[in-house]
PDB file of N, CA and C in Angstrom:
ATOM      1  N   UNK A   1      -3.828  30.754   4.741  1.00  0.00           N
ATOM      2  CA  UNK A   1      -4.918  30.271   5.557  1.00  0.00           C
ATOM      3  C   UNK A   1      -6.089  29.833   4.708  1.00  0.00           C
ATOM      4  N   UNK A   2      -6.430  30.436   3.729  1.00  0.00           N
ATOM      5  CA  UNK A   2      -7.151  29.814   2.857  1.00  0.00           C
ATOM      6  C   UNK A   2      -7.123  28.548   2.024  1.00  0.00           C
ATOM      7  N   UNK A   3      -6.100  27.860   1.930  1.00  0.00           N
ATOM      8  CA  UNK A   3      -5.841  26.838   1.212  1.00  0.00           C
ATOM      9  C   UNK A   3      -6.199  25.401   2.742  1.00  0.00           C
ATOM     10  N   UNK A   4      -5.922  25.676   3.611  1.00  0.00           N
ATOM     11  CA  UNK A   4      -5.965  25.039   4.928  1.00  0.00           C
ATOM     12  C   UNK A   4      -6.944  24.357   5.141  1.00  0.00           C
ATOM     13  N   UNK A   5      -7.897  25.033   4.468  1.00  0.00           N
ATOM     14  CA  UNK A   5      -9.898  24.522   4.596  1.00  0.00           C
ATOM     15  C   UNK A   5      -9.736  23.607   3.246  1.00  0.00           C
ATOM     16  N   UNK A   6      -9.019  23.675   2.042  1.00  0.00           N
ATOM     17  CA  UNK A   6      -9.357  22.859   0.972  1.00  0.00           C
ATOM     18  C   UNK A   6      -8.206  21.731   1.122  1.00  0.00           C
ATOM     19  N   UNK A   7      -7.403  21.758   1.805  1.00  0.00           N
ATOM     20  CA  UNK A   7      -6.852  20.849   2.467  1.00  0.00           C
ATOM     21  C   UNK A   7      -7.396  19.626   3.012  1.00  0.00           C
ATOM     22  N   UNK A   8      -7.770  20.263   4.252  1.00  0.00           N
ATOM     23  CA  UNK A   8      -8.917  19.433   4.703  1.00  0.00           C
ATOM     24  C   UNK A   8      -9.544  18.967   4.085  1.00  0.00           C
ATOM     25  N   UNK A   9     -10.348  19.402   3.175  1.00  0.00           N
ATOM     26  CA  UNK A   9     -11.583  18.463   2.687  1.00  0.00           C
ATOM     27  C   UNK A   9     -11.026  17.716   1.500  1.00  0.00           C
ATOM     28  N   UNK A  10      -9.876  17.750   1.094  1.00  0.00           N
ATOM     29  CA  UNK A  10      -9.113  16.765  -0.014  1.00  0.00           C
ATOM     30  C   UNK A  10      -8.610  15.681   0.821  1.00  0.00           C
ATOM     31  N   UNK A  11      -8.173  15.827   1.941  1.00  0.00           N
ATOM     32  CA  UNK A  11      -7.981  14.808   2.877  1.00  0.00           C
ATOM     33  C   UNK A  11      -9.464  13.545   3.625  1.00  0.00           C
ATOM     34  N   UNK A  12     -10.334  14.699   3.363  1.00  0.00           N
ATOM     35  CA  UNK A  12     -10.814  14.142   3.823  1.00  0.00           C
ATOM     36  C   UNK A  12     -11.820  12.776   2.888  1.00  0.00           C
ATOM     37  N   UNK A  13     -11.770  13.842   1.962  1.00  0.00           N
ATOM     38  CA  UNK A  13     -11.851  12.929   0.346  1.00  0.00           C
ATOM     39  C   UNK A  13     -11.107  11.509  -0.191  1.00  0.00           C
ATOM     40  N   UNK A  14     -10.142  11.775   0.683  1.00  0.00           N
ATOM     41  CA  UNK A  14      -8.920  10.309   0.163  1.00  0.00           C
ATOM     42  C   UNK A  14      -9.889   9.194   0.676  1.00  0.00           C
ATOM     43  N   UNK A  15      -9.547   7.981   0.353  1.00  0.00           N
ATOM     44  CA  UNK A  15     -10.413   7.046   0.285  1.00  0.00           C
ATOM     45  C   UNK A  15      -9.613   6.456   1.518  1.00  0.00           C
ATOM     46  N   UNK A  16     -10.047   5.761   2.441  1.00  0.00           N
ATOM     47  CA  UNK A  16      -9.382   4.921   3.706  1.00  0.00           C
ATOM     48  C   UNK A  16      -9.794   3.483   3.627  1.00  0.00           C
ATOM     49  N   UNK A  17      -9.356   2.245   2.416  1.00  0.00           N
ATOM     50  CA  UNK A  17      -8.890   1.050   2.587  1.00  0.00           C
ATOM     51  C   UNK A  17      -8.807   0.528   3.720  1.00  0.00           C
ATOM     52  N   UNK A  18      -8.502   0.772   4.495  1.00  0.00           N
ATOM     53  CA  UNK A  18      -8.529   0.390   6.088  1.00  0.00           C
ATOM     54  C   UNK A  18     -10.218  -0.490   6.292  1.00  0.00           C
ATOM     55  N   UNK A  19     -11.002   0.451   5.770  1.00  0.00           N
ATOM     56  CA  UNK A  19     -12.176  -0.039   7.197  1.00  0.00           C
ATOM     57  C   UNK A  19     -12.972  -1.153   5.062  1.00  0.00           C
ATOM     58  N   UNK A  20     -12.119  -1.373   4.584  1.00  0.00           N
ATOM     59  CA  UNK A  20     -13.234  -2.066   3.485  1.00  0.00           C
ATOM     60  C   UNK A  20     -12.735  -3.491   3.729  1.00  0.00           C
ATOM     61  N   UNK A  21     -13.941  -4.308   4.207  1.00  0.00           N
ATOM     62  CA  UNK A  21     -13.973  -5.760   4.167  1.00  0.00           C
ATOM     63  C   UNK A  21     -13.300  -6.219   2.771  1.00  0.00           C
ATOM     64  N   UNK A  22     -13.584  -6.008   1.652  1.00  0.00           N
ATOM     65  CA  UNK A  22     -13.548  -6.787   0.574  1.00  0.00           C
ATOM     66  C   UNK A  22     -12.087  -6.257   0.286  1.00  0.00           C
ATOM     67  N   UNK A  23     -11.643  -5.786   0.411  1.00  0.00           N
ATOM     68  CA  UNK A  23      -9.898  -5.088   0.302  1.00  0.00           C
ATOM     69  C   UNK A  23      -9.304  -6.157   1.463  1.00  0.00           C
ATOM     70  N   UNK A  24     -10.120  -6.353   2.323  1.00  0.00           N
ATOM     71  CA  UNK A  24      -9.255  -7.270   3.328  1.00  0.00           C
ATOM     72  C   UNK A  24      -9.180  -8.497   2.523  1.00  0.00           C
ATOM     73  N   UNK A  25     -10.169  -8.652   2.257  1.00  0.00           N
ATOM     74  CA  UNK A  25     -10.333 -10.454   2.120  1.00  0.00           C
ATOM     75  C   UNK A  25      -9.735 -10.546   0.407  1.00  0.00           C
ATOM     76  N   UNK A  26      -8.901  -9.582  -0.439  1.00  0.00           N
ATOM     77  CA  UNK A  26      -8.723  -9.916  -1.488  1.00  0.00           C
ATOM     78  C   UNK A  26      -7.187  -9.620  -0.899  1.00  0.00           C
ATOM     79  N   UNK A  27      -6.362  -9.058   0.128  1.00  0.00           N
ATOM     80  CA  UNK A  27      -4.911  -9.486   0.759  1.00  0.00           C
ATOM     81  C   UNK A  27      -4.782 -10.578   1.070  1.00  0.00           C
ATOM     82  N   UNK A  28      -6.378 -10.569   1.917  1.00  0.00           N
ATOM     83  CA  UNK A  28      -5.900 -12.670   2.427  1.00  0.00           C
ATOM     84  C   UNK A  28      -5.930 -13.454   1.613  1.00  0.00           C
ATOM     85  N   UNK A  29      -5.909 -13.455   0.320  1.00  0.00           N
ATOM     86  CA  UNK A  29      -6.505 -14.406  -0.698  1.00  0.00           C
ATOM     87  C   UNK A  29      -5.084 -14.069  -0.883  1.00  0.00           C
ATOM     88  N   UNK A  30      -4.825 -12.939  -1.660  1.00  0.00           N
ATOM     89  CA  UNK A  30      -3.350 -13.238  -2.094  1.00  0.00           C
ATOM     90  C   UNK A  30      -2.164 -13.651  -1.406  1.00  0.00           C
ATOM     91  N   UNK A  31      -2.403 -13.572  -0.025  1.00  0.00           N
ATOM     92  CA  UNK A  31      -1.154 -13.550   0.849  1.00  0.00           C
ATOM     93  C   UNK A  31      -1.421 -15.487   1.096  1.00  0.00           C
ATOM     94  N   UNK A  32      -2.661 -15.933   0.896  1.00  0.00           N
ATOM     95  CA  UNK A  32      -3.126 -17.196   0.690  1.00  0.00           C
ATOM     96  C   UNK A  32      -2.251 -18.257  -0.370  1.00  0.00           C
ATOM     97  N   UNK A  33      -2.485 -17.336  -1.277  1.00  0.00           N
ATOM     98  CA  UNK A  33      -1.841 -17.839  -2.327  1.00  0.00           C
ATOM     99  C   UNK A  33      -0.241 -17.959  -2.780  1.00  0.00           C
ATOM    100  N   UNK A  34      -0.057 -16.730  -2.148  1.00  0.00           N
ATOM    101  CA  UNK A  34       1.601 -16.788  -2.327  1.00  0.00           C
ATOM    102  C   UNK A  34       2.145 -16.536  -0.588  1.00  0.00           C
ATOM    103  N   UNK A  35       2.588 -17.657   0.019  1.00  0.00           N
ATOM    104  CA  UNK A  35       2.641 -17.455   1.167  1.00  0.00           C
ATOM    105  C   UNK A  35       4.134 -17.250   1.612  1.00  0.00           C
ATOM    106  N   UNK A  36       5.161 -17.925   0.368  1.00  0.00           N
ATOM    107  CA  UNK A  36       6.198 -17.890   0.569  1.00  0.00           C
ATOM    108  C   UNK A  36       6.893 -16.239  -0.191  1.00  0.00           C
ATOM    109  N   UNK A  37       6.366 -15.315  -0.405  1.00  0.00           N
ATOM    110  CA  UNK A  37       6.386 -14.345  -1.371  1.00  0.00           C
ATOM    111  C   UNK A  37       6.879 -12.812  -0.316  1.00  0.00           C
ATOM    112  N   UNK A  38       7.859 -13.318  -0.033  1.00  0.00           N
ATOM    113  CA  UNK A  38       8.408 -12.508   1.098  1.00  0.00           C
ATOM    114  C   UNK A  38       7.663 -10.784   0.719  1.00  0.00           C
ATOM    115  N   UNK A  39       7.922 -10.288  -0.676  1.00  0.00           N
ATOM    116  CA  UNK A  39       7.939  -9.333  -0.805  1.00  0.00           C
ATOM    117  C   UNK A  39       6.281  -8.805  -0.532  1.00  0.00           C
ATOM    118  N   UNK A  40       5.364  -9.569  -1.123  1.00  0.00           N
ATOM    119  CA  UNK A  40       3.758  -9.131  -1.025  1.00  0.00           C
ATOM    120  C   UNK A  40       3.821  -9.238   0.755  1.00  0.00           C
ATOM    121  N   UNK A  41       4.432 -10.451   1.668  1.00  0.00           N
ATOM    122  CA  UNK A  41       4.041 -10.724   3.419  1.00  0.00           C
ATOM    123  C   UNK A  41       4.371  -9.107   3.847  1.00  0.00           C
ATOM    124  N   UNK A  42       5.932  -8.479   3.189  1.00  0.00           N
ATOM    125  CA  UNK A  42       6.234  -7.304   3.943  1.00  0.00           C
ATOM    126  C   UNK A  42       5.257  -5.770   3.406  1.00  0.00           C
ATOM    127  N   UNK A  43       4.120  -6.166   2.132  1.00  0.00           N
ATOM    128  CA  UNK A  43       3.615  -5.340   1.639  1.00  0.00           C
ATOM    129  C   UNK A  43       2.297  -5.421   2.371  1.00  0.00           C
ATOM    130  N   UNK A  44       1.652  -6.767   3.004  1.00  0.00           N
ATOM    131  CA  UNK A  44       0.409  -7.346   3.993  1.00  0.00           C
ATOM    132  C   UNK A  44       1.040  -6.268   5.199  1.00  0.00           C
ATOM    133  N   UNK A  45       2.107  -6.816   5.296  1.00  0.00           N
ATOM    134  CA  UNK A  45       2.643  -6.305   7.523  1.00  0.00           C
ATOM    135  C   UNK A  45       2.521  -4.537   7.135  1.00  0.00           C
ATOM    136  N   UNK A  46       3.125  -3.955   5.965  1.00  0.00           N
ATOM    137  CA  UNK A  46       3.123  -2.416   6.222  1.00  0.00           C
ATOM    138  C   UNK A  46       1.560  -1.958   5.880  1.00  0.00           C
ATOM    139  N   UNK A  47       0.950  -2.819   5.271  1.00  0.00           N
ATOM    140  CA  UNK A  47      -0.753  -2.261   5.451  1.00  0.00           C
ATOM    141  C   UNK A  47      -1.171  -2.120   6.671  1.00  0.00           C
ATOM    142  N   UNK A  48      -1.053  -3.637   7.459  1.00  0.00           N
ATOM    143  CA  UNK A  48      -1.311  -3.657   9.012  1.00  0.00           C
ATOM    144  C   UNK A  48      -0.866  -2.224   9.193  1.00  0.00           C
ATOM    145  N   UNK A  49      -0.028  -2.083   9.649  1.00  0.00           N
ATOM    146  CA  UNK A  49       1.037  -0.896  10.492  1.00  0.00           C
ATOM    147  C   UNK A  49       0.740   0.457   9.981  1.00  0.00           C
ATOM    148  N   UNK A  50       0.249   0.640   8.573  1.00  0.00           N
ATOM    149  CA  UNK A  50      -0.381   1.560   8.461  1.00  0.00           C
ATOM    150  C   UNK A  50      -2.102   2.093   8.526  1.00  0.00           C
ATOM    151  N   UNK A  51      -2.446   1.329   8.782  1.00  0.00           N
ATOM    152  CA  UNK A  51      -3.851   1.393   9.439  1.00  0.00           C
ATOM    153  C   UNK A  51      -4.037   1.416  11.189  1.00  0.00           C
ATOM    154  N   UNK A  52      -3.223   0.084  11.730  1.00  0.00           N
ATOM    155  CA  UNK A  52      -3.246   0.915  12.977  1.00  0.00           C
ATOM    156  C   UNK A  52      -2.400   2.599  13.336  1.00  0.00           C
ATOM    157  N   UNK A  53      -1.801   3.231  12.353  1.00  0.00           N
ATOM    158  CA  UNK A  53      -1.465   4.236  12.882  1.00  0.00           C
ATOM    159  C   UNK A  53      -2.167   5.654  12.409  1.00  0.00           C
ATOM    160  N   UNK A  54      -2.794   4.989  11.008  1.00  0.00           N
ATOM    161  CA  UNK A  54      -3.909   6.099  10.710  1.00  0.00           C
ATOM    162  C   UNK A  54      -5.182   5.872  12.199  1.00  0.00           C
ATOM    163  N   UNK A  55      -5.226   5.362  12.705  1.00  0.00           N
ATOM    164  CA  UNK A  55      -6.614   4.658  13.460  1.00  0.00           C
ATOM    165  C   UNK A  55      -6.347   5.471  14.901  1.00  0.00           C
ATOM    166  N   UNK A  56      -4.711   5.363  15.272  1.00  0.00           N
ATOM    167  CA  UNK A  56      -4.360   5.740  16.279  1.00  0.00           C
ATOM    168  C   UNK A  56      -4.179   7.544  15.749  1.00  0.00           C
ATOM    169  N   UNK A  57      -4.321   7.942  14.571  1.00  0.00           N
ATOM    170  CA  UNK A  57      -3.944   9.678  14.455  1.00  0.00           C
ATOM    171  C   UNK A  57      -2.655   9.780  14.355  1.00  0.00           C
ATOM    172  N   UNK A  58      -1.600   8.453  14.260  1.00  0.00           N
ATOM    173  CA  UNK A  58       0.198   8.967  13.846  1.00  0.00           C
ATOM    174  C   UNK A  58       0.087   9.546  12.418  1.00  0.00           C
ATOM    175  N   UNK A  59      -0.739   9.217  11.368  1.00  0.00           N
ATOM    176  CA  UNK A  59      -0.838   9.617  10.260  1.00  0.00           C
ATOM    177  C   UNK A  59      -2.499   9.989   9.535  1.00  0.00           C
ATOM    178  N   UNK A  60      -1.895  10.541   8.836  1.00  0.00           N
ATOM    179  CA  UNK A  60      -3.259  10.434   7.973  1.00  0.00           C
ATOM    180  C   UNK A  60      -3.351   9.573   6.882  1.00  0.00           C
ATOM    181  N   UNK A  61      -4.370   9.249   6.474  1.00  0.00           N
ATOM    182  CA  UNK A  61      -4.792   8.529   5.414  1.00  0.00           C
ATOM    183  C   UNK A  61      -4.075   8.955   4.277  1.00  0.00           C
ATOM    184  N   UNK A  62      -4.056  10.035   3.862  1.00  0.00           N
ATOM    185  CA  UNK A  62      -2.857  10.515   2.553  1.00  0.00           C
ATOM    186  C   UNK A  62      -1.103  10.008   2.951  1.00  0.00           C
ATOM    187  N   UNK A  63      -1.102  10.588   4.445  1.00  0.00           N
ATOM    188  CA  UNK A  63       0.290  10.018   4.186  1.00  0.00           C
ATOM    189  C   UNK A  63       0.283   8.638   4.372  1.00  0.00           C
ATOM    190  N   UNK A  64      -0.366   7.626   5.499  1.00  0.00           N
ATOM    191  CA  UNK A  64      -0.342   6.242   5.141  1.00  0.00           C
ATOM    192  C   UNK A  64      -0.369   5.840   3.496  1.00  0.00           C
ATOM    193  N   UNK A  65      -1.208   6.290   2.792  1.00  0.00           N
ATOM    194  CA  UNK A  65      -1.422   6.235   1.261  1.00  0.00           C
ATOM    195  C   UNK A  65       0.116   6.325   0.303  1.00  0.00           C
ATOM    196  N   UNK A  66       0.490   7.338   0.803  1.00  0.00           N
ATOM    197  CA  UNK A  66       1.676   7.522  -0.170  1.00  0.00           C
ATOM    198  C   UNK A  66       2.931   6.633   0.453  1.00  0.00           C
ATOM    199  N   UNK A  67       2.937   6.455   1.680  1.00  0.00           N
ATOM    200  CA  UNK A  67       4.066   5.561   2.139  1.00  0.00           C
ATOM    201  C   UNK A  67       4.008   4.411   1.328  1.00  0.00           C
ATOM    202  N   UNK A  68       2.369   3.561   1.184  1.00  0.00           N
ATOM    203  CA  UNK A  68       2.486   2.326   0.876  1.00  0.00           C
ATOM    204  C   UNK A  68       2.442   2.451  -0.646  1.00  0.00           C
ATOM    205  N   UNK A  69       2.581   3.390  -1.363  1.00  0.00           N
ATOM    206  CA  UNK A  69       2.327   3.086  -2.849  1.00  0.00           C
ATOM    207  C   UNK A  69       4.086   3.649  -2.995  1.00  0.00           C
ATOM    208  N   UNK A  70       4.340   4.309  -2.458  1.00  0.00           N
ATOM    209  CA  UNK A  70       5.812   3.938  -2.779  1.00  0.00           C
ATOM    210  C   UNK A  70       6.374   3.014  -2.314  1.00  0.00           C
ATOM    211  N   UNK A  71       6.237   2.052  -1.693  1.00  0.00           N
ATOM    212  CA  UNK A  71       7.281   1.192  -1.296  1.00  0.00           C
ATOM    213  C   UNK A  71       6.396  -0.019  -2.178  1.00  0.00           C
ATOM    214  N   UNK A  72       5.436  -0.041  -2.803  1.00  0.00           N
ATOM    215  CA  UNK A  72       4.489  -0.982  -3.333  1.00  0.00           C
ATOM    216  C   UNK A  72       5.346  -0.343  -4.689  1.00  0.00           C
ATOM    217  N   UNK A  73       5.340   0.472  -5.452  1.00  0.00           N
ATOM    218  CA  UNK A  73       6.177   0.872  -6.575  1.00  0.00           C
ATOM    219  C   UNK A  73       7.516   0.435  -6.624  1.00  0.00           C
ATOM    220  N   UNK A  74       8.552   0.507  -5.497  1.00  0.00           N
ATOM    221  CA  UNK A  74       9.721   0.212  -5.236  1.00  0.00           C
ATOM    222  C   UNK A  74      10.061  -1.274  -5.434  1.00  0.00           C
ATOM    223  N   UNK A  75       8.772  -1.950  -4.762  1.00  0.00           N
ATOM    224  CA  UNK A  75       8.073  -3.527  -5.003  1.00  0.00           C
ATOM    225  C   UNK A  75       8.118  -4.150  -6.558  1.00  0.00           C
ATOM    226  N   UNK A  76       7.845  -3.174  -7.275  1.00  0.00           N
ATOM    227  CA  UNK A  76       7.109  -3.502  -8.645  1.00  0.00           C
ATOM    228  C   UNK A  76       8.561  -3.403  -9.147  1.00  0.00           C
ATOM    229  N   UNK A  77       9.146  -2.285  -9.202  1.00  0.00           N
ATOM    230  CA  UNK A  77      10.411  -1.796 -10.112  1.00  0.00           C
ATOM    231  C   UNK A  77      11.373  -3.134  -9.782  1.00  0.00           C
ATOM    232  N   UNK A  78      11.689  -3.729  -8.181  1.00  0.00           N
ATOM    233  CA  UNK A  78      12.781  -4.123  -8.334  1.00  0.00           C
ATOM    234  C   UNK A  78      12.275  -5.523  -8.673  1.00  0.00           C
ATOM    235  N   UNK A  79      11.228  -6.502  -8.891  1.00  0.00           N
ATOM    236  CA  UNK A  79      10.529  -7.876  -9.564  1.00  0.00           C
ATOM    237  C   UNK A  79      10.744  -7.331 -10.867  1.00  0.00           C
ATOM    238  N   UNK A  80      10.420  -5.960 -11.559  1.00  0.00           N
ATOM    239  CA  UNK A  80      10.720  -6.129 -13.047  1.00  0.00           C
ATOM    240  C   UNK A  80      12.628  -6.284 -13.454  1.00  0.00           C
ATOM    241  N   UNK A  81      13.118  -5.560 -12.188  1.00  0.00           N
ATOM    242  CA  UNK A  81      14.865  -5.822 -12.573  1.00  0.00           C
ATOM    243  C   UNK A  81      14.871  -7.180 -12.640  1.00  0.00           C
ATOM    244  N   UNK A  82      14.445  -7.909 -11.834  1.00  0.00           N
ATOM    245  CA  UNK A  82      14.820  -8.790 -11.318  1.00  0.00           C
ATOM    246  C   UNK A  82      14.484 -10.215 -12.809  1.00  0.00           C
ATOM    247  N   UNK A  83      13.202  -9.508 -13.307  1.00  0.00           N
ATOM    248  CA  UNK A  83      12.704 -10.512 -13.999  1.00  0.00           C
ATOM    249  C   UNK A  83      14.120 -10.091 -15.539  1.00  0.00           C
ATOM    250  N   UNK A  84      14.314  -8.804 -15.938  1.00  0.00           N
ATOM    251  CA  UNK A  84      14.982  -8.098 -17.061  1.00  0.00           C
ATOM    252  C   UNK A  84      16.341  -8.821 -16.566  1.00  0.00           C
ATOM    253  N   UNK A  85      16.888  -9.267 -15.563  1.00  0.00           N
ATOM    254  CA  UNK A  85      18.200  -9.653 -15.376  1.00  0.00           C
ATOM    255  C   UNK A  85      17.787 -11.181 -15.475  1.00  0.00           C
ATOM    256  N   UNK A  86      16.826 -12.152 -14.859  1.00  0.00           N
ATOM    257  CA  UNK A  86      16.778 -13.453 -15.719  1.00  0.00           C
ATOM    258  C   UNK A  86      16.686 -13.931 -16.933  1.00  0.00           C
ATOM    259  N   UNK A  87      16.575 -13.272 -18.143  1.00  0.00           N
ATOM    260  CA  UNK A  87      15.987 -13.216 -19.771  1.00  0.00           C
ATOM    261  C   UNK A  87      17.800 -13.595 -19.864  1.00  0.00           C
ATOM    262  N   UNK A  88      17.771 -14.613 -20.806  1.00  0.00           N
ATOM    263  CA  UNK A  88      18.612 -14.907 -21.315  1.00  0.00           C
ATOM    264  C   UNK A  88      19.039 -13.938 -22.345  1.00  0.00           C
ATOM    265  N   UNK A  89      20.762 -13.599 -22.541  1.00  0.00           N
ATOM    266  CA  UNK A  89      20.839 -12.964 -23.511  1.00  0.00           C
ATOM    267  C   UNK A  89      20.796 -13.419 -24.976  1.00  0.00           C
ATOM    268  N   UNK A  90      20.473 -12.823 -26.094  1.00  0.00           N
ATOM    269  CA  UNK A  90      20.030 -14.082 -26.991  1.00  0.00           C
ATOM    270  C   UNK A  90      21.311 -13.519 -28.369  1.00  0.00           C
TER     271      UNK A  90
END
């Protein structure tokens, strides 16, 4: 029961991206820029989806947080396979 209260306030500490204008308008810029970039559109749509559900109380901000940085990691790993399997072998 004691850890429950420092819980809370580490949660409450996490930072919520959600409500920052300038975090918005630097997605729309990129999603601007690369429009055909399937992988960043499905990394834009799970931000959406995770903000309306932190907003609605399905989650919290930590777990919205960790959903999208793993699947944003998962993002990263499989563009570097992807780039390590185009390199010509020399």
């Amino acid at each position: 029961m004691i850890c429950l209260p420092l819980l809370v306030q580490a949660e409450e500490l996490e930072k919520n991206y959600c409500h920052e204008t300038a975090t918005w308008t630097e997605w729309d810029a990129i999603i601007d820029k690369h429009p055909g970039d399937m992988g960043l559109q499905a990394l834009h749509a799970l931000r959406i989806g995770l903000c309306k559900k932190v907003e609605r109380g399905n989650l919290t901000v930590t777990q919205a947080t960790t959903i999208f940085e793993d699947i944003r990691k998962a993002l990263i790993e499989q563009r570097m396979q992807e780039q390590k399997d185009e390199k010509p072998a020399l």
